[in-house]
Amino acid sequence: MALTTVSDEALRRGARPRDLHRPVYHFLPAANWLNDPNGLIQWQGQYHLFYQYNPHGPFHGTIHWGHAVSEDLVHWTDWPVALAPSPDGPDADGCWSGCAVDNDGVPTLIYTGSRAGRGSPCVATSGDGLRTWQKYAGNPVIAGPPPGLAMVGFRDHAVWQEGATWYQVIGAGIAGRGGAALLYRSPDLLHWEYLGPLCTAAQLPAAALWTGSMWECPSFFALAGRHVLVLSVWHEERLHYSAALLGRYAAHTFVPETAQKLDYGDRYYYAPQTMLDDQGRRLIWAWIPEGRPEHAQRTAGWAGVMSLPRILALGQDDTLRVDFAPELAGLRGEHLNLKNVDLTPGMPDPLQDVDVYGAALEILLELEPAQTGQCVLEVLRSPDGTEVTRIIVDWERAQIEIDRRQASLEPQVETTGHRADIGVLTEDVFRLHLFVDHSVLELIANGRTAMTTRVYPTRSDSSGVALFATGDRTRVRTLDLWRLASIW
Ligand code: DQQ
């Protein structure tokens, strides 16, 4: 296997050469490859983030579990790699995704060992406060998928406790039947009994979201009296999007009632995993993959970014709400505020005389919805406008869009846009919350609609911000913009 030539020096945080695309406040390893978040857990007050990691290069292969720790959800300290493939073990080809639980004081990981295309549930424990991990000698703890079922895939774990009994769902696909989450029970995390599917695609309400042929990375949890099954839609080797099924769970049966995408950037918000913290918050992180060719990833020496922490909640109308973790406000620096500006088509940009720019920004925009026309926020804009990423609120179509067509002068990066319905606007204000971090964009509209994507501006002066309206007047109640600090 070809290894990259990333030097030891470059592996140290902060010692990397200038890189226009490398985020400064999103988590990613010092170098090489990152994919799914794993094993999210709070232990003695500290947040632990494990992640799918290849220490040998910026491509998916020889998957280990990387590990980072945070006091505040924002700043992360690298800890030693937690899991590495064992040449003779069921995880010889990789330690794939899984979760962490507190087994009566013993930190325990349940993960998928990958070997020769086969996924095997494995267990590891730590005796020194999550620093080093010992694999259970009897791995795998489940010999294979349930007999008699033709599986498309069998991997990834969500484990929880009810009374003294452990339960887990494993992500799966049943040939010809679509995605499934398979339910197991155990007295000790080591011996598991198969109970049947917790949920299959066939149970989804008619005309619900398409969920492919396999569900990866399940996460299953209670949320304000309801239950949520988070899954990632896999189909014919392609990663599509992550979804949330909202429903009711009783007597080990889950009845999904609604299904929705978790993020309208689709594959740019993949394999999310959730955890409950000591404030009772349901936190969620996802893998934000690259949108540039593999050779560009190899040149950069890194690939894959962890999303910002978000909080899931249930709205009064029983639909899912999402927001960025408030701790992120600790990164705010230089601030600009505009109030009560009427944007009329053709008027000068209210931001043009203000010295606002940057590739690491947070923007909060509160708009009064108009009947027609669009309100356009431009970011990562070159002074001549040849490179620009547009966030478009289209009042007539009631849609929000990220337009990447001009985001980069480099022709080989992905340029397809993302769109989502913003639904019927019942409030008199439309709220847009955007984080820009070099090549990463994460936005949440009205606390409901999330959209994550990647853009790769080529010019070092593609850092301007502009705001204008087309077609109709849009009233800006407030615009707050902060330059954000690096977390390293
Ligand atoms: N990534 C892991 C798998 C999971 C997939 C392997 C989702 O366990 O199904 O790195 O991105």
Coordinates of C-alpha atoms and ligand atoms in Angstrom, one line a residue:
M1 CA 0.0 0.0 0.0
A2 CA 1.3 3.4 -0.9
L3 CA 2.1 5.5 2.1
T4 CA 2.1 9.3 2.0
T5 CA 5.2 11.3 2.7
V6 CA 3.8 13.5 5.4
S7 CA 6.7 14.3 7.6
D8 CA 6.8 14.0 11.4
E9 CA 7.0 17.7 11.6
A10 CA 3.8 18.1 9.6
L11 CA 2.1 15.6 11.8
R12 CA 2.5 18.0 14.7
R13 CA -0.4 20.3 15.0
G14 CA 0.3 23.8 13.9
A15 CA 3.4 22.8 12.0
R16 CA 1.7 22.3 8.7
P17 CA 2.4 24.6 5.7
R18 CA -0.2 27.1 4.8
D19 CA -3.3 25.3 3.4
L20 CA -6.2 27.4 2.2
H21 CA -8.6 24.5 2.7
R22 CA -7.7 23.2 6.1
P23 CA -10.4 24.1 8.7
V24 CA -9.2 25.9 11.8
Y25 CA -12.0 25.3 14.3
H26 CA -13.4 21.9 13.1
F27 CA -11.8 18.8 14.5
L28 CA -9.6 16.8 12.2
P29 CA -6.4 14.8 12.9
A30 CA -3.0 16.5 12.4
A31 CA -2.7 14.5 9.1
N32 CA -4.1 11.6 7.2
W33 CA -7.7 10.2 7.0
L34 CA -10.7 10.7 9.2
N35 CA -14.2 9.3 8.7
D36 CA -17.0 8.4 11.1
P37 CA -17.3 9.7 14.7
N38 CA -17.2 6.7 17.1
G39 CA -17.5 5.9 20.8
L40 CA -18.9 9.3 21.8
I41 CA -19.0 9.4 25.6
Q42 CA -18.6 11.8 28.5
W43 CA -16.4 10.4 31.2
Q44 CA -15.7 12.2 34.4
G45 CA -16.9 15.4 32.8
Q46 CA -14.6 15.1 29.7
Y47 CA -16.0 14.6 26.2
H48 CA -14.3 11.7 24.4
L49 CA -14.4 11.7 20.6
F50 CA -13.1 8.6 18.8
Y51 CA -13.0 8.5 15.1
Q52 CA -12.3 6.3 12.1
Y53 CA -8.6 7.1 11.3
N54 CA -6.0 5.9 8.9
P55 CA -2.5 6.8 10.2
H56 CA -1.0 5.7 6.9
G57 CA -2.4 8.2 4.6
P58 CA -5.3 10.5 3.6
F59 CA -7.4 7.6 2.2
H60 CA -9.7 5.0 3.6
G61 CA -7.7 1.9 4.7
T62 CA -6.0 0.3 7.8
I63 CA -8.7 1.9 9.9
H64 CA -7.8 2.6 13.5
W65 CA -9.7 4.5 16.2
G66 CA -8.3 7.9 16.7
H67 CA -9.1 9.6 20.0
A68 CA -9.4 13.2 21.2
V69 CA -10.7 14.7 24.4
S70 CA -12.4 18.0 25.2
E71 CA -13.5 19.9 28.3
D72 CA -15.7 22.3 26.4
L73 CA -16.8 20.6 23.1
V74 CA -14.7 23.1 21.2
H75 CA -11.0 22.6 22.0
W76 CA -9.6 19.1 21.6
T77 CA -6.5 17.4 22.8
D78 CA -5.1 14.4 20.9
W79 CA -4.9 11.2 22.9
P80 CA -3.1 8.0 21.7
V81 CA -4.8 5.9 19.1
A82 CA -7.3 3.7 20.9
L83 CA -7.6 0.7 18.6
A84 CA -5.4 -0.7 15.8
P85 CA -6.1 -3.7 13.7
S86 CA -4.6 -7.0 15.0
P87 CA -3.0 -9.0 12.2
D88 CA -4.4 -12.3 13.5
G89 CA -7.7 -10.9 14.8
P90 CA -11.2 -10.5 13.4
D91 CA -10.3 -6.8 12.9
A92 CA -7.2 -7.6 10.8
D93 CA -8.3 -5.2 8.0
G94 CA -9.7 -2.5 10.3
C95 CA -11.4 -1.5 13.5
W96 CA -14.6 -0.1 12.0
S97 CA -17.4 1.9 13.6
G98 CA -18.9 1.4 17.0
C99 CA -19.8 3.0 20.3
A100 CA -18.7 3.3 23.9
V101 CA -20.6 2.5 27.1
D102 CA -20.0 2.7 30.8
N103 CA -20.3 -0.9 32.1
D104 CA -20.5 -0.4 35.8
G105 CA -17.3 1.8 35.8
V106 CA -15.5 -0.1 33.0
P107 CA -15.2 1.9 29.8
T108 CA -16.2 -0.5 27.0
L109 CA -16.1 -0.2 23.2
I110 CA -18.2 -2.2 21.0
Y111 CA -17.0 -2.0 17.4
T112 CA -16.9 -3.8 14.1
G113 CA -13.8 -5.9 13.3
S114 CA -13.3 -6.0 9.6
R115 CA -11.6 -8.9 7.9
A116 CA -11.8 -10.2 4.4
G117 CA -15.0 -8.3 3.7
R118 CA -16.7 -9.6 6.8
G119 CA -17.9 -7.5 9.8
S120 CA -17.6 -9.0 13.3
P121 CA -18.8 -7.4 16.5
C122 CA -15.8 -7.0 18.9
V123 CA -15.3 -5.6 22.4
A124 CA -12.4 -3.7 24.1
T125 CA -12.1 -2.3 27.6
S126 CA -9.9 0.3 29.3
G127 CA -8.4 0.0 32.8
D128 CA -6.7 3.4 32.8
G129 CA -9.4 5.9 32.2
L130 CA -9.8 5.5 28.5
R131 CA -6.1 5.9 27.6
T132 CA -5.3 2.4 26.5
W133 CA -7.6 -0.3 25.4
Q134 CA -7.4 -4.1 25.7
K135 CA -9.3 -6.2 23.2
Y136 CA -11.5 -9.0 24.6
A137 CA -9.7 -12.3 24.0
G138 CA -12.9 -14.0 22.9
N139 CA -13.6 -11.6 20.0
P140 CA -15.8 -11.6 18.0
V141 CA -18.6 -11.5 20.5
I142 CA -21.2 -12.4 17.8
A143 CA -20.1 -15.0 15.3
G144 CA -21.8 -13.4 12.4
P145 CA -25.2 -12.2 11.1
P146 CA -28.3 -14.1 12.1
P147 CA -28.5 -17.4 10.2
G148 CA -31.0 -17.6 7.4
L149 CA -30.9 -13.9 6.5
A150 CA -29.1 -13.0 3.3
M151 CA -27.2 -9.9 4.4
V152 CA -26.1 -6.9 2.3
G153 CA -24.1 -5.6 5.2
F154 CA -23.7 -6.2 8.9
R155 CA -21.8 -3.6 10.9
D156 CA -21.8 -0.6 13.3
H157 CA -23.3 -0.6 16.8
A158 CA -25.5 1.3 19.1
V159 CA -25.6 -0.1 22.7
W160 CA -27.8 0.9 25.6
Q161 CA -29.0 -0.5 29.0
E162 CA -32.5 -1.2 30.2
G163 CA -32.3 -2.2 33.9
A164 CA -29.5 -4.7 34.1
T165 CA -29.8 -5.9 30.5
W166 CA -27.8 -4.5 27.6
Y167 CA -29.4 -4.1 24.2
Q168 CA -27.8 -3.2 20.9
V169 CA -28.7 -2.6 17.3
I170 CA -26.4 -3.5 14.5
G171 CA -26.6 -1.7 11.1
A172 CA -27.7 -4.1 8.4
G173 CA -29.3 -4.6 5.0
I174 CA -31.3 -7.7 4.1
A175 CA -31.0 -8.7 0.4
G176 CA -34.1 -7.7 -1.5
R177 CA -35.7 -6.0 1.5
G178 CA -33.6 -2.9 2.2
G179 CA -32.0 -1.5 5.4
A180 CA -32.5 -2.9 8.8
A181 CA -31.4 -2.4 12.4
L182 CA -31.0 -5.8 14.1
L183 CA -31.7 -6.0 17.8
Y184 CA -29.7 -8.1 20.3
R185 CA -29.7 -8.6 24.1
S186 CA -26.9 -9.4 26.5
P187 CA -26.4 -9.7 30.3
D188 CA -22.7 -8.7 30.1
L189 CA -21.8 -7.2 26.6
L190 CA -20.0 -10.4 25.7
H191 CA -22.8 -12.9 25.2
W192 CA -25.5 -11.7 22.8
E193 CA -28.9 -13.2 21.8
Y194 CA -30.6 -12.1 18.6
L195 CA -34.1 -10.9 19.1
G196 CA -35.1 -9.9 15.5
P197 CA -35.1 -6.6 13.6
L198 CA -35.8 -3.5 15.6
C199 CA -36.8 -1.8 12.4
T200 CA -36.7 -2.5 8.7
A201 CA -37.3 -0.4 5.6
A202 CA -40.6 -2.2 5.1
Q203 CA -41.9 -0.6 8.3
L204 CA -41.4 3.0 7.1
P205 CA -44.6 5.0 6.4
A206 CA -45.6 5.0 2.8
A207 CA -43.8 7.5 0.6
A208 CA -41.3 8.1 3.4
L209 CA -37.7 8.7 2.6
W210 CA -35.8 6.2 0.4
T211 CA -33.3 4.4 2.6
G212 CA -31.2 2.4 0.2
S213 CA -30.2 -1.2 0.6
M214 CA -28.3 -1.0 3.9
W215 CA -28.4 1.2 7.1
E216 CA -24.9 2.0 8.4
C217 CA -24.1 3.5 11.8
P218 CA -27.3 3.3 13.7
S219 CA -27.9 5.4 16.8
F220 CA -31.0 4.8 18.9
F221 CA -32.2 6.9 21.7
A222 CA -35.2 8.5 23.6
L223 CA -36.0 12.1 22.9
A224 CA -38.6 13.8 24.9
G225 CA -40.9 10.8 25.2
R226 CA -40.4 9.6 21.6
H227 CA -37.6 7.5 20.1
V228 CA -35.2 8.2 17.3
L229 CA -33.3 5.8 15.1
V230 CA -30.5 7.6 13.3
L231 CA -29.1 5.8 10.3
S232 CA -26.9 6.3 7.3
V233 CA -28.2 5.3 3.9
W234 CA -25.8 3.1 1.9
H235 CA -26.6 1.7 -1.5
E236 CA -24.4 -0.1 -4.0
E237 CA -21.1 1.1 -2.5
R238 CA -22.3 4.7 -2.4
L239 CA -22.9 6.8 0.7
H240 CA -26.1 8.8 0.3
Y241 CA -27.2 10.7 3.4
S242 CA -28.1 10.3 7.0
A243 CA -31.6 10.1 8.2
A244 CA -33.7 10.2 11.4
L245 CA -36.7 7.9 12.0
L246 CA -38.9 9.3 14.7
G247 CA -41.3 7.0 16.4
R248 CA -42.4 5.1 19.4
Y249 CA -40.6 2.3 21.3
A250 CA -42.2 -0.1 23.7
A251 CA -41.6 -3.7 24.7
H252 CA -38.5 -3.8 22.4
T253 CA -40.6 -2.8 19.4
F254 CA -40.0 0.4 17.5
V255 CA -42.7 1.9 15.3
P256 CA -41.3 4.6 13.1
E257 CA -43.8 7.4 12.3
T258 CA -41.8 9.8 10.3
A259 CA -38.5 9.8 8.4
Q260 CA -36.4 12.8 7.4
K261 CA -32.9 13.7 6.2
L262 CA -30.7 15.0 9.0
D263 CA -28.8 17.3 6.7
Y264 CA -29.5 18.4 3.1
G265 CA -25.9 18.4 2.2
D266 CA -26.6 14.7 1.9
R267 CA -23.3 12.7 1.8
Y268 CA -21.5 15.7 3.3
Y269 CA -23.0 14.9 6.7
Y270 CA -22.6 11.1 7.0
A271 CA -22.4 8.4 9.7
P272 CA -23.6 10.7 12.5
Q273 CA -23.4 9.4 16.0
T274 CA -25.1 10.8 19.1
M275 CA -24.5 10.9 22.9
L276 CA -26.3 12.1 25.9
D277 CA -24.3 14.5 28.1
D278 CA -24.5 15.4 31.8
Q279 CA -26.7 18.4 30.9
G280 CA -29.2 16.0 29.4
R281 CA -28.4 17.2 25.8
R282 CA -28.5 14.8 22.8
L283 CA -25.4 15.8 21.0
I284 CA -24.7 14.7 17.5
W285 CA -21.5 14.7 15.3
A286 CA -21.0 13.5 11.8
W287 CA -18.2 12.9 9.3
I288 CA -17.9 15.7 6.7
P289 CA -16.1 14.0 3.7
E290 CA -14.1 15.7 0.9
G291 CA -15.5 17.0 -2.4
R292 CA -12.2 17.0 -4.2
P293 CA -10.4 14.3 -6.1
E294 CA -8.3 11.7 -4.3
H295 CA -5.0 13.1 -5.8
A296 CA -5.8 16.5 -4.2
Q297 CA -6.4 14.8 -0.9
R298 CA -3.0 13.1 -1.1
T299 CA -1.3 16.3 -2.0
A300 CA -3.0 18.0 1.0
G301 CA -2.0 15.1 3.3
W302 CA -5.3 15.1 5.0
A303 CA -8.9 14.1 4.2
G304 CA -12.2 14.3 6.2
V305 CA -13.4 16.6 8.9
M306 CA -15.6 16.2 12.0
S307 CA -18.8 18.3 12.0
L308 CA -19.4 20.9 14.7
P309 CA -21.3 19.5 17.7
R310 CA -25.1 20.0 17.3
I311 CA -27.9 19.4 19.7
L312 CA -31.0 17.5 18.7
A313 CA -34.4 18.2 20.4
L314 CA -38.0 17.7 19.8
G315 CA -40.2 20.7 18.9
Q316 CA -43.6 21.3 20.3
D317 CA -45.0 20.0 17.1
D318 CA -43.2 16.7 17.6
T319 CA -40.7 17.3 14.8
L320 CA -36.9 17.3 15.1
R321 CA -35.0 20.5 16.0
V322 CA -31.4 21.0 15.6
D323 CA -29.0 23.7 16.8
F324 CA -25.3 24.2 17.1
A325 CA -23.8 23.7 20.6
P326 CA -23.8 27.1 22.4
E327 CA -20.2 26.4 23.6
L328 CA -19.0 27.4 20.0
A329 CA -19.7 31.0 21.0
G330 CA -16.4 30.9 22.9
L331 CA -14.6 31.1 19.5
R332 CA -16.1 34.5 18.7
G333 CA -13.7 37.3 18.0
E334 CA -14.0 40.5 16.0
H335 CA -17.7 41.3 15.6
L336 CA -19.9 43.2 13.2
N337 CA -23.6 43.9 13.8
L338 CA -26.1 45.4 11.4
K339 CA -29.7 46.1 12.4
N340 CA -32.9 46.9 10.5
V341 CA -31.6 47.2 7.0
D342 CA -33.9 47.1 4.0
L343 CA -32.3 45.2 1.2
T344 CA -33.8 46.4 -2.1
P345 CA -32.8 45.0 -5.5
G346 CA -29.9 47.0 -7.0
M347 CA -29.0 48.9 -3.9
P348 CA -25.3 48.9 -2.8
D349 CA -24.3 46.0 -0.6
P350 CA -24.6 47.2 3.0
L351 CA -21.4 45.3 3.8
Q352 CA -19.3 46.8 1.0
D353 CA -17.8 49.6 3.1
V354 CA -17.3 47.5 6.2
D355 CA -14.1 45.7 6.6
V356 CA -15.6 42.2 6.9
Y357 CA -14.0 39.2 5.5
G358 CA -12.5 36.0 6.6
A359 CA -12.5 32.3 5.9
A360 CA -13.3 31.3 9.5
L361 CA -16.6 33.0 10.3
E362 CA -19.9 32.6 12.1
I363 CA -22.9 34.5 10.7
L364 CA -26.3 34.8 12.2
L365 CA -28.9 36.4 10.0
E366 CA -32.5 37.2 11.0
L367 CA -34.7 38.1 8.0
E368 CA -38.3 39.1 7.7
P369 CA -39.7 36.8 5.0
A370 CA -40.7 38.4 1.7
Q371 CA -43.3 37.2 -0.7
T372 CA -41.1 37.0 -3.8
G373 CA -37.4 37.3 -4.8
Q374 CA -34.3 36.0 -3.1
C375 CA -32.0 37.1 -0.3
V376 CA -28.4 36.2 -1.2
L377 CA -25.5 35.9 1.2
E378 CA -22.1 35.5 -0.4
V379 CA -19.1 34.1 1.4
L380 CA -15.6 33.1 0.4
R381 CA -15.9 35.7 -2.3
S382 CA -12.9 37.0 -4.3
P383 CA -12.9 40.9 -4.7
D384 CA -13.8 40.5 -8.4
G385 CA -16.6 38.0 -7.7
T386 CA -15.1 35.2 -9.9
E387 CA -14.9 32.9 -6.9
V388 CA -17.9 32.9 -4.6
T389 CA -20.2 30.6 -2.6
R390 CA -23.8 31.7 -2.4
I391 CA -26.4 30.9 0.2
I392 CA -29.7 31.7 -1.3
V393 CA -33.0 32.1 0.5
D394 CA -35.7 31.9 -2.2
W395 CA -38.9 33.3 -0.7
E396 CA -41.2 32.3 -3.5
R397 CA -40.1 28.7 -3.7
A398 CA -39.7 28.6 0.1
Q399 CA -36.3 27.0 -0.4
I400 CA -32.8 27.5 0.9
E401 CA -29.9 26.7 -1.4
I402 CA -26.1 26.5 -1.3
D403 CA -24.9 27.3 -4.8
R404 CA -21.3 26.0 -5.3
R405 CA -21.1 26.6 -9.1
Q406 CA -18.6 29.4 -8.7
A407 CA -17.2 28.3 -5.4
S408 CA -13.8 27.3 -6.9
L409 CA -11.8 28.1 -10.0
E410 CA -10.5 24.6 -9.9
P411 CA -12.6 22.5 -12.3
Q412 CA -12.1 19.1 -10.6
V413 CA -14.0 19.8 -7.4
E414 CA -17.7 19.0 -6.8
T415 CA -20.0 21.9 -7.7
T416 CA -23.5 20.5 -7.5
G417 CA -25.7 22.6 -5.2
H418 CA -27.8 21.6 -2.3
R419 CA -31.4 22.6 -1.8
A420 CA -34.1 22.1 0.9
D421 CA -37.6 23.3 1.5
I422 CA -37.9 25.6 4.4
G423 CA -41.6 24.8 4.7
V424 CA -44.4 27.2 5.6
L425 CA -43.0 30.1 7.6
T426 CA -45.2 30.6 10.6
E427 CA -43.0 33.0 12.4
D428 CA -42.3 36.5 11.3
V429 CA -38.5 36.0 11.3
F430 CA -36.4 33.6 9.3
R431 CA -33.1 32.7 11.1
L432 CA -30.0 31.5 9.3
H433 CA -27.0 30.3 11.3
L434 CA -23.9 29.7 9.2
F435 CA -20.4 28.5 10.0
V436 CA -17.7 29.0 7.4
D437 CA -14.3 27.3 8.1
H438 CA -12.1 27.5 4.9
S439 CA -13.4 24.5 2.9
V440 CA -16.3 23.6 5.3
L441 CA -19.8 25.2 5.4
E442 CA -22.4 24.2 8.0
L443 CA -25.7 26.0 8.1
I444 CA -29.0 25.6 10.1
A445 CA -32.1 27.4 9.0
N446 CA -34.8 28.1 11.5
G447 CA -33.5 25.5 13.9
R448 CA -34.9 22.8 11.5
T449 CA -33.1 22.5 8.2
A450 CA -29.4 21.7 8.3
M451 CA -27.0 21.8 5.2
T452 CA -23.4 20.9 5.2
T453 CA -21.0 21.0 2.3
R454 CA -17.4 21.5 1.1
V455 CA -16.0 24.2 -1.2
Y456 CA -12.4 24.8 -2.3
P457 CA -11.7 28.4 -3.3
T458 CA -8.3 28.7 -5.0
R459 CA -7.5 32.3 -4.3
S460 CA -6.2 33.5 -0.9
D461 CA -8.3 36.7 -1.3
S462 CA -11.6 34.6 -1.6
S463 CA -12.7 35.7 1.8
G464 CA -15.2 38.4 1.2
V465 CA -18.8 38.6 2.4
A466 CA -21.7 40.2 0.6
L467 CA -25.4 40.5 1.1
F468 CA -28.1 41.5 -1.4
A469 CA -31.7 41.0 -2.5
T470 CA -33.2 40.3 -5.9
G471 CA -36.8 40.6 -7.0
D472 CA -38.3 42.0 -3.8
R473 CA -37.3 43.9 -0.7
T474 CA -35.9 41.8 2.2
R475 CA -35.7 43.3 5.6
V476 CA -32.7 42.3 7.6
R477 CA -33.6 42.5 11.3
T478 CA -30.1 41.7 12.4
L479 CA -26.9 40.4 11.0
D480 CA -24.1 39.3 13.3
L481 CA -20.8 38.3 12.0
W482 CA -17.9 37.1 14.0
R483 CA -14.4 36.1 13.0
L484 CA -13.7 32.8 14.8
A485 CA -10.5 31.8 16.4
S486 CA -8.5 28.6 15.7
I487 CA -9.0 25.8 18.2
W488 CA -5.3 24.8 17.9
Ligands
DQQ1 N1 -17.5 3.6 7.9 C1 -17.0 2.5 8.7 C2 -18.1 1.5 8.7 C3 -19.3 2.3 8.4 C4 -18.9 3.2 7.4 C5 -15.7 2.0 8.1 C6 -19.7 4.5 7.3 O1 -18.1 0.8 10.0 O2 -20.3 1.4 8.0 O3 -14.8 3.0 8.2 O4 -18.9 5.6 6.8

